[in-house]
Amino acid sequence: MSAELALLPGYLAAHLQLTLVALGLAVLVSVPAGVLATRRPWIERPALAVAGVIQTVPALALLAIAVPILAALGFQSIGFLPALVGLTLYGVLPILRNTVTGIAAVDPAVVEAAQGVGMTPLQQLRRVELPLAMPVIVAGIRTAAVWTVGMATLSTPVGATSLGNYIFSGLQTRNADAVLIGCVSAAALALLLDGIIHAVEVASRRRQRRRMVAALGVLAVLVVYAAAPVVRGAATPATRPFVIGAKTFTEQYILGDILAGAVEQRTGRPAKVLSSLGSTVAFDALRDGRIDAYVEYSGTIWTTVLHRTEIPTDRGAMQNEVARVLADR
């Protein structure tokens, strides 16, 4: 248990980075889009339909889809960016729908009164509609926050560090302590973020200054905690480590650590293991230079990468064919 707890600060900080940035982007996209949809009714149905379709895609599949798309566009194809894209898209629907619903539910008489006293459309939105719709909008943000924390645990197979590292490695190695720590930490973080957002909304509505300061103070601590590793990394530039990939099963964890240790011992260069990667993610990351090496199996290359359907009877011939095609490509 102590060995697992020693990893918690790093995993938690990485999980917070993903969650806070993705949730912030989802709010920045969804609230203006929801306001626009209430002003342009023809936008509402397509916008909600697209967000709904995204929501129906399984979370792990959505993250996996982001990998080849980003690679084709020339962006970072594994790690933080694909996880961030997937998490942001997954957080759009509840905020967008609640923004549209909240503004649409504002009493027409109140809107008419605002127009009657000479408010401009912007003043009407800022002083009347958004304040009255805010509880509904915040409910959507709270839902998105909980979803984002949970989905962030699935970012491990695309190379992003998170509390999911505990869960994926723990399940594969039958390490109940790791699974327990990962699940409890994610649940506690979801409850904490939900409570902070709720406290900010209530304090704003009731004009409770102390409660607002306390809630924002807790949020600020989380932001600083999440940003600290990034700041430390930028302040102390170091040699890029040799990155060893490892897929999501026991043998790969062992082989990854063996290779990393061998690299460090023989070259003096730092090495790290990026574990729990999906098969296609690991291969694409190697091809794109995001990782430097990983152990792969000829059968996986034969069927998954080369898309061969025939069953080879000569092991040596298959090995030679795999080596030849990979070299050509």
Short mmCIF file of C-alpha atoms in Angstrom, two decimals:
data_model
loop_
_atom_site.label_atom_id
_atom_site.label_comp_id
_atom_site.label_asym_id
_atom_site.label_seq_id
_atom_site.Cartn_x
_atom_site.Cartn_y
_atom_site.Cartn_z
CA MET A 1 0.00 0.00 0.00
CA SER A 2 2.80 2.47 0.85
CA ALA A 3 4.40 1.98 -2.56
CA GLU A 4 1.10 2.77 -4.26
CA LEU A 5 0.44 5.82 -2.09
CA ALA A 6 3.86 7.21 -3.05
CA LEU A 7 2.59 7.50 -6.63
CA LEU A 8 -0.58 9.34 -5.64
CA PRO A 9 0.71 12.96 -5.74
CA GLY A 10 1.92 12.62 -9.34
CA TYR A 11 -1.14 10.76 -10.58
CA LEU A 12 -3.52 13.14 -8.80
CA ALA A 13 -1.80 16.24 -10.17
CA ALA A 14 -1.93 14.86 -13.71
CA HIS A 15 -5.60 13.92 -13.27
CA LEU A 16 -6.39 17.40 -12.01
CA GLN A 17 -4.62 18.98 -14.98
CA LEU A 18 -6.75 17.04 -17.42
CA THR A 19 -9.99 17.58 -15.53
CA LEU A 20 -9.69 21.30 -14.87
CA VAL A 21 -8.49 22.25 -18.35
CA ALA A 22 -11.09 20.05 -20.08
CA LEU A 23 -13.92 21.34 -17.88
CA GLY A 24 -12.86 24.95 -18.44
CA LEU A 25 -12.77 24.47 -22.21
CA ALA A 26 -16.14 22.72 -22.17
CA VAL A 27 -17.67 25.69 -20.32
CA LEU A 28 -16.05 28.20 -22.70
CA VAL A 29 -17.47 26.34 -25.69
CA SER A 30 -20.87 25.29 -24.38
CA VAL A 31 -22.22 28.41 -22.64
CA PRO A 32 -21.68 30.78 -25.61
CA ALA A 33 -23.01 28.08 -27.97
CA GLY A 34 -26.08 27.68 -25.76
CA VAL A 35 -26.70 31.42 -25.70
CA LEU A 36 -26.32 31.58 -29.48
CA ALA A 37 -28.78 28.69 -29.87
CA THR A 38 -31.42 30.62 -27.92
CA ARG A 39 -30.91 33.62 -30.23
CA ARG A 40 -30.79 31.56 -33.43
CA PRO A 41 -33.34 28.72 -33.06
CA TRP A 42 -32.12 26.97 -36.21
CA ILE A 43 -28.77 26.32 -34.45
CA GLU A 44 -30.25 24.64 -31.38
CA ARG A 45 -31.30 21.30 -32.83
CA PRO A 46 -28.10 20.61 -34.86
CA ALA A 47 -25.85 21.69 -31.98
CA LEU A 48 -27.60 19.44 -29.46
CA ALA A 49 -27.70 16.60 -31.97
CA VAL A 50 -23.94 16.75 -32.58
CA ALA A 51 -23.24 16.93 -28.83
CA GLY A 52 -25.62 14.02 -28.27
CA VAL A 53 -23.95 11.87 -30.93
CA ILE A 54 -20.56 12.51 -29.33
CA GLN A 55 -22.02 11.48 -25.98
CA THR A 56 -23.20 8.13 -27.38
CA VAL A 57 -19.65 7.16 -28.40
CA PRO A 58 -18.08 5.05 -25.62
CA ALA A 59 -15.57 7.13 -23.69
CA LEU A 60 -12.59 4.88 -24.39
CA ALA A 61 -13.45 4.76 -28.10
CA LEU A 62 -13.69 8.56 -28.24
CA LEU A 63 -10.21 8.87 -26.76
CA ALA A 64 -8.84 6.25 -29.16
CA ILE A 65 -10.39 8.02 -32.16
CA ALA A 66 -8.63 11.25 -31.19
CA VAL A 67 -5.21 9.58 -31.53
CA PRO A 68 -5.13 8.94 -35.33
CA ILE A 69 -7.01 12.18 -36.07
CA LEU A 70 -4.45 14.28 -34.20
CA ALA A 71 -1.60 12.33 -35.79
CA ALA A 72 -3.02 12.99 -39.26
CA LEU A 73 -3.23 16.70 -38.44
CA GLY A 74 0.37 16.75 -37.24
CA PHE A 75 -0.40 17.29 -33.55
CA GLN A 76 0.73 15.32 -30.51
CA SER A 77 -1.00 11.97 -30.97
CA ILE A 78 -0.62 10.43 -27.51
CA GLY A 79 -0.55 11.81 -24.01
CA PHE A 80 -2.22 14.96 -22.74
CA LEU A 81 -3.67 16.37 -25.97
CA PRO A 82 -5.85 13.46 -27.19
CA ALA A 83 -7.12 12.95 -23.66
CA LEU A 84 -7.93 16.65 -23.39
CA VAL A 85 -9.82 16.63 -26.70
CA GLY A 86 -11.91 13.62 -25.70
CA LEU A 87 -12.69 14.95 -22.23
CA THR A 88 -13.68 18.38 -23.55
CA LEU A 89 -16.04 16.90 -26.14
CA TYR A 90 -17.59 14.64 -23.52
CA GLY A 91 -18.31 17.59 -21.23
CA VAL A 92 -20.13 19.69 -23.83
CA LEU A 93 -23.60 18.10 -23.84
CA PRO A 94 -24.76 18.65 -20.23
CA ILE A 95 -23.56 22.26 -20.16
CA LEU A 96 -24.93 23.08 -23.61
CA ARG A 97 -28.33 21.49 -22.95
CA ASN A 98 -28.70 23.12 -19.54
CA THR A 99 -27.72 26.53 -20.91
CA VAL A 100 -30.39 26.31 -23.60
CA THR A 101 -32.98 24.96 -21.16
CA GLY A 102 -32.20 27.51 -18.44
CA ILE A 103 -32.46 30.54 -20.72
CA ALA A 104 -35.56 29.22 -22.48
CA ALA A 105 -37.26 28.72 -19.10
CA VAL A 106 -36.93 32.38 -18.08
CA ASP A 107 -40.40 33.88 -17.65
CA PRO A 108 -41.34 35.80 -20.84
CA ALA A 109 -42.94 38.50 -18.68
CA VAL A 110 -39.58 39.21 -17.06
CA VAL A 111 -37.90 39.44 -20.46
CA GLU A 112 -40.63 41.77 -21.68
CA ALA A 113 -40.17 43.95 -18.59
CA ALA A 114 -36.43 44.16 -19.29
CA GLN A 115 -37.15 45.28 -22.82
CA GLY A 116 -39.73 47.73 -21.52
CA VAL A 117 -37.21 49.56 -19.35
CA GLY A 118 -34.93 49.98 -22.35
CA MET A 119 -32.32 47.27 -21.82
CA THR A 120 -30.22 46.36 -24.83
CA PRO A 121 -30.15 42.68 -25.86
CA LEU A 122 -26.73 42.30 -24.21
CA GLN A 123 -27.92 43.92 -20.98
CA GLN A 124 -31.01 41.74 -21.04
CA LEU A 125 -28.85 38.64 -21.33
CA ARG A 126 -26.29 39.69 -18.74
CA ARG A 127 -28.59 41.18 -16.10
CA VAL A 128 -31.76 39.14 -16.47
CA GLU A 129 -31.57 35.88 -18.44
CA LEU A 130 -28.20 34.51 -17.35
CA PRO A 131 -28.71 35.25 -13.61
CA LEU A 132 -32.13 33.57 -13.67
CA ALA A 133 -30.83 30.62 -15.69
CA MET A 134 -27.64 30.25 -13.67
CA PRO A 135 -28.85 27.48 -11.29
CA VAL A 136 -29.77 25.31 -14.29
CA ILE A 137 -26.49 26.09 -16.09
CA VAL A 138 -24.46 25.33 -12.96
CA ALA A 139 -26.29 22.01 -12.62
CA GLY A 140 -25.01 21.13 -16.10
CA ILE A 141 -21.47 22.16 -15.16
CA ARG A 142 -21.62 20.00 -12.03
CA THR A 143 -22.74 17.03 -14.10
CA ALA A 144 -19.94 17.64 -16.59
CA ALA A 145 -17.40 17.92 -13.77
CA VAL A 146 -18.30 14.53 -12.34
CA TRP A 147 -18.33 12.93 -15.80
CA THR A 148 -14.96 14.47 -16.64
CA VAL A 149 -13.30 13.20 -13.48
CA GLY A 150 -14.60 9.70 -14.16
CA MET A 151 -13.74 9.67 -17.85
CA ALA A 152 -10.23 10.99 -17.16
CA THR A 153 -9.41 7.63 -15.58
CA LEU A 154 -9.79 6.14 -19.09
CA SER A 155 -7.07 8.37 -20.55
CA THR A 156 -4.28 5.99 -19.51
CA PRO A 157 -4.43 3.82 -22.70
CA VAL A 158 -3.80 6.90 -24.86
CA GLY A 159 -0.66 7.76 -22.89
CA ALA A 160 -1.97 10.39 -20.48
CA THR A 161 -1.06 9.91 -16.83
CA SER A 162 -4.06 9.92 -14.49
CA LEU A 163 -5.59 8.05 -11.58
CA GLY A 164 -6.49 5.50 -14.23
CA ASN A 165 -2.88 4.28 -14.05
CA TYR A 166 -3.79 2.77 -10.69
CA ILE A 167 -6.91 1.12 -12.05
CA PHE A 168 -5.53 -0.31 -15.30
CA SER A 169 -2.31 -1.64 -13.78
CA GLY A 170 -4.12 -2.85 -10.67
CA LEU A 171 -6.67 -4.85 -12.65
CA GLN A 172 -4.01 -6.48 -14.80
CA THR A 173 -1.71 -7.37 -11.91
CA ARG A 174 -4.50 -8.23 -9.43
CA ASN A 175 -3.34 -5.42 -7.17
CA ALA A 176 -6.47 -4.59 -5.16
CA ASP A 177 -4.68 -1.79 -3.29
CA ALA A 178 -3.95 0.07 -6.52
CA VAL A 179 -7.51 -0.30 -7.80
CA LEU A 180 -8.92 0.84 -4.46
CA ILE A 181 -6.69 3.93 -4.28
CA GLY A 182 -7.52 4.89 -7.85
CA CYS A 183 -11.28 4.51 -7.41
CA VAL A 184 -11.46 6.22 -4.02
CA SER A 185 -9.27 9.12 -5.17
CA ALA A 186 -11.32 9.68 -8.32
CA ALA A 187 -14.59 9.56 -6.36
CA ALA A 188 -13.27 11.99 -3.73
CA LEU A 189 -12.06 14.39 -6.42
CA ALA A 190 -15.45 14.28 -8.20
CA LEU A 191 -17.29 15.04 -4.96
CA LEU A 192 -14.87 17.86 -4.12
CA LEU A 193 -15.25 19.57 -7.51
CA ASP A 194 -19.02 19.15 -7.40
CA GLY A 195 -19.10 20.71 -3.94
CA ILE A 196 -16.89 23.64 -4.97
CA ILE A 197 -19.03 24.49 -8.01
CA HIS A 198 -22.21 24.21 -5.95
CA ALA A 199 -20.76 26.43 -3.20
CA VAL A 200 -19.73 29.11 -5.71
CA GLU A 201 -23.21 29.15 -7.26
CA VAL A 202 -25.03 29.34 -3.89
CA ALA A 203 -22.66 32.01 -2.56
CA SER A 204 -23.15 34.08 -5.71
CA ARG A 205 -26.95 33.77 -5.57
CA ARG A 206 -27.18 34.55 -1.86
CA ARG A 207 -24.37 37.12 -1.91
CA GLN A 208 -22.40 35.23 0.76
CA ARG A 209 -18.94 36.67 0.45
CA ARG A 210 -17.19 34.40 2.98
CA ARG A 211 -18.57 31.27 1.39
CA MET A 212 -17.50 32.50 -2.04
CA VAL A 213 -13.96 33.27 -0.85
CA ALA A 214 -13.67 29.87 0.83
CA ALA A 215 -14.87 27.99 -2.27
CA LEU A 216 -12.62 29.94 -4.64
CA GLY A 217 -9.73 29.45 -2.22
CA VAL A 218 -10.13 25.67 -2.36
CA LEU A 219 -10.35 25.83 -6.16
CA ALA A 220 -7.19 27.94 -6.27
CA VAL A 221 -5.35 25.35 -4.18
CA LEU A 222 -6.36 22.64 -6.66
CA VAL A 223 -5.21 24.76 -9.60
CA VAL A 224 -1.84 25.46 -7.97
CA TYR A 225 -1.42 21.78 -7.09
CA ALA A 226 -2.16 20.76 -10.69
CA ALA A 227 0.12 23.42 -12.17
CA ALA A 228 3.08 22.80 -9.84
CA PRO A 229 4.59 19.87 -11.81
CA VAL A 230 4.37 21.85 -15.05
CA VAL A 231 6.08 24.86 -13.47
CA ARG A 232 8.80 22.72 -11.93
CA GLY A 233 9.41 20.99 -15.26
CA ALA A 234 9.70 24.30 -17.10
CA ALA A 235 12.05 25.74 -14.46
CA THR A 236 14.41 22.77 -14.49
CA PRO A 237 14.97 21.72 -18.11
CA ALA A 238 16.42 18.23 -18.30
CA THR A 239 17.50 15.71 -20.88
CA ARG A 240 14.53 14.14 -22.61
CA PRO A 241 14.12 10.66 -21.15
CA PHE A 242 14.19 7.57 -23.33
CA VAL A 243 10.52 6.56 -23.43
CA ILE A 244 9.60 2.89 -23.27
CA GLY A 245 6.03 1.96 -24.15
CA ALA A 246 4.16 -0.87 -22.45
CA LYS A 247 0.77 -2.30 -23.27
CA THR A 248 -1.90 -3.09 -20.75
CA PHE A 249 -1.03 -6.52 -19.41
CA THR A 250 1.36 -7.97 -16.87
CA GLU A 251 4.16 -9.16 -19.15
CA GLN A 252 4.38 -5.72 -20.75
CA TYR A 253 4.74 -3.97 -17.39
CA ILE A 254 7.65 -6.25 -16.54
CA LEU A 255 9.34 -5.95 -19.94
CA GLY A 256 8.93 -2.15 -19.92
CA ASP A 257 10.66 -1.83 -16.56
CA ILE A 258 13.43 -4.21 -17.64
CA LEU A 259 14.09 -2.20 -20.80
CA ALA A 260 14.05 1.11 -18.94
CA GLY A 261 16.51 -0.21 -16.38
CA ALA A 262 18.79 -1.55 -19.11
CA VAL A 263 18.79 1.77 -20.97
CA GLU A 264 19.67 3.73 -17.83
CA GLN A 265 22.38 1.27 -16.80
CA ARG A 266 24.08 1.04 -20.19
CA THR A 267 23.72 4.61 -21.45
CA GLY A 268 23.38 6.74 -18.34
CA ARG A 269 20.38 8.38 -19.99
CA PRO A 270 17.15 8.70 -17.98
CA ALA A 271 14.35 6.40 -19.08
CA LYS A 272 10.68 6.20 -18.23
CA VAL A 273 7.89 3.74 -18.94
CA LEU A 274 4.65 4.89 -20.51
CA SER A 275 2.43 1.99 -19.52
CA SER A 276 -1.08 0.69 -20.21
CA LEU A 277 -1.10 1.78 -23.86
CA GLY A 278 -3.45 0.21 -26.37
CA SER A 279 -1.82 -1.88 -29.13
CA THR A 280 -2.55 0.50 -32.00
CA VAL A 281 -1.78 3.51 -29.81
CA ALA A 282 1.65 2.11 -28.93
CA PHE A 283 2.48 1.33 -32.56
CA ASP A 284 1.35 4.76 -33.79
CA ALA A 285 3.30 6.44 -31.00
CA LEU A 286 6.45 4.55 -31.97
CA ARG A 287 5.98 5.43 -35.62
CA ASP A 288 5.46 9.10 -34.80
CA GLY A 289 8.43 9.27 -32.42
CA ARG A 290 6.38 9.81 -29.26
CA ILE A 291 7.92 6.71 -27.71
CA ASP A 292 11.34 5.25 -28.52
CA ALA A 293 10.76 1.52 -28.09
CA TYR A 294 8.31 -1.09 -26.94
CA VAL A 295 7.96 -4.86 -27.14
CA GLU A 296 5.52 -6.04 -29.79
CA TYR A 297 4.50 -9.49 -30.95
CA SER A 298 4.81 -10.73 -34.50
CA GLY A 299 1.25 -12.04 -34.50
CA THR A 300 -0.11 -8.63 -33.47
CA ILE A 301 1.89 -6.90 -36.19
CA TRP A 302 0.77 -9.51 -38.73
CA THR A 303 -2.97 -9.13 -38.08
CA THR A 304 -3.43 -5.63 -36.62
CA VAL A 305 -0.84 -3.56 -38.47
CA LEU A 306 -0.35 -5.47 -41.73
CA HIS A 307 -3.98 -6.66 -41.85
CA ARG A 308 -2.99 -10.14 -43.05
CA THR A 309 -5.74 -12.73 -42.85
CA GLU A 310 -3.81 -15.84 -43.84
CA ILE A 311 -2.38 -18.01 -41.05
CA PRO A 312 1.37 -18.51 -41.55
CA THR A 313 2.80 -21.97 -40.98
CA ASP A 314 6.48 -20.98 -41.00
CA ARG A 315 7.45 -18.79 -38.05
CA GLY A 316 10.73 -17.69 -39.62
CA ALA A 317 9.07 -16.70 -42.89
CA MET A 318 6.50 -14.64 -41.01
CA GLN A 319 9.19 -12.89 -38.98
CA ASN A 320 11.10 -12.06 -42.14
CA GLU A 321 7.98 -10.76 -43.88
CA VAL A 322 7.06 -8.59 -40.87
CA ALA A 323 10.58 -7.14 -40.71
CA ARG A 324 10.63 -6.47 -44.45
CA VAL A 325 7.26 -4.69 -44.58
CA LEU A 326 7.98 -2.57 -41.50
CA ALA A 327 11.35 -1.55 -42.96
CA ASP A 328 9.70 -0.61 -46.27
CA ARG A 329 7.08 1.49 -44.53
#
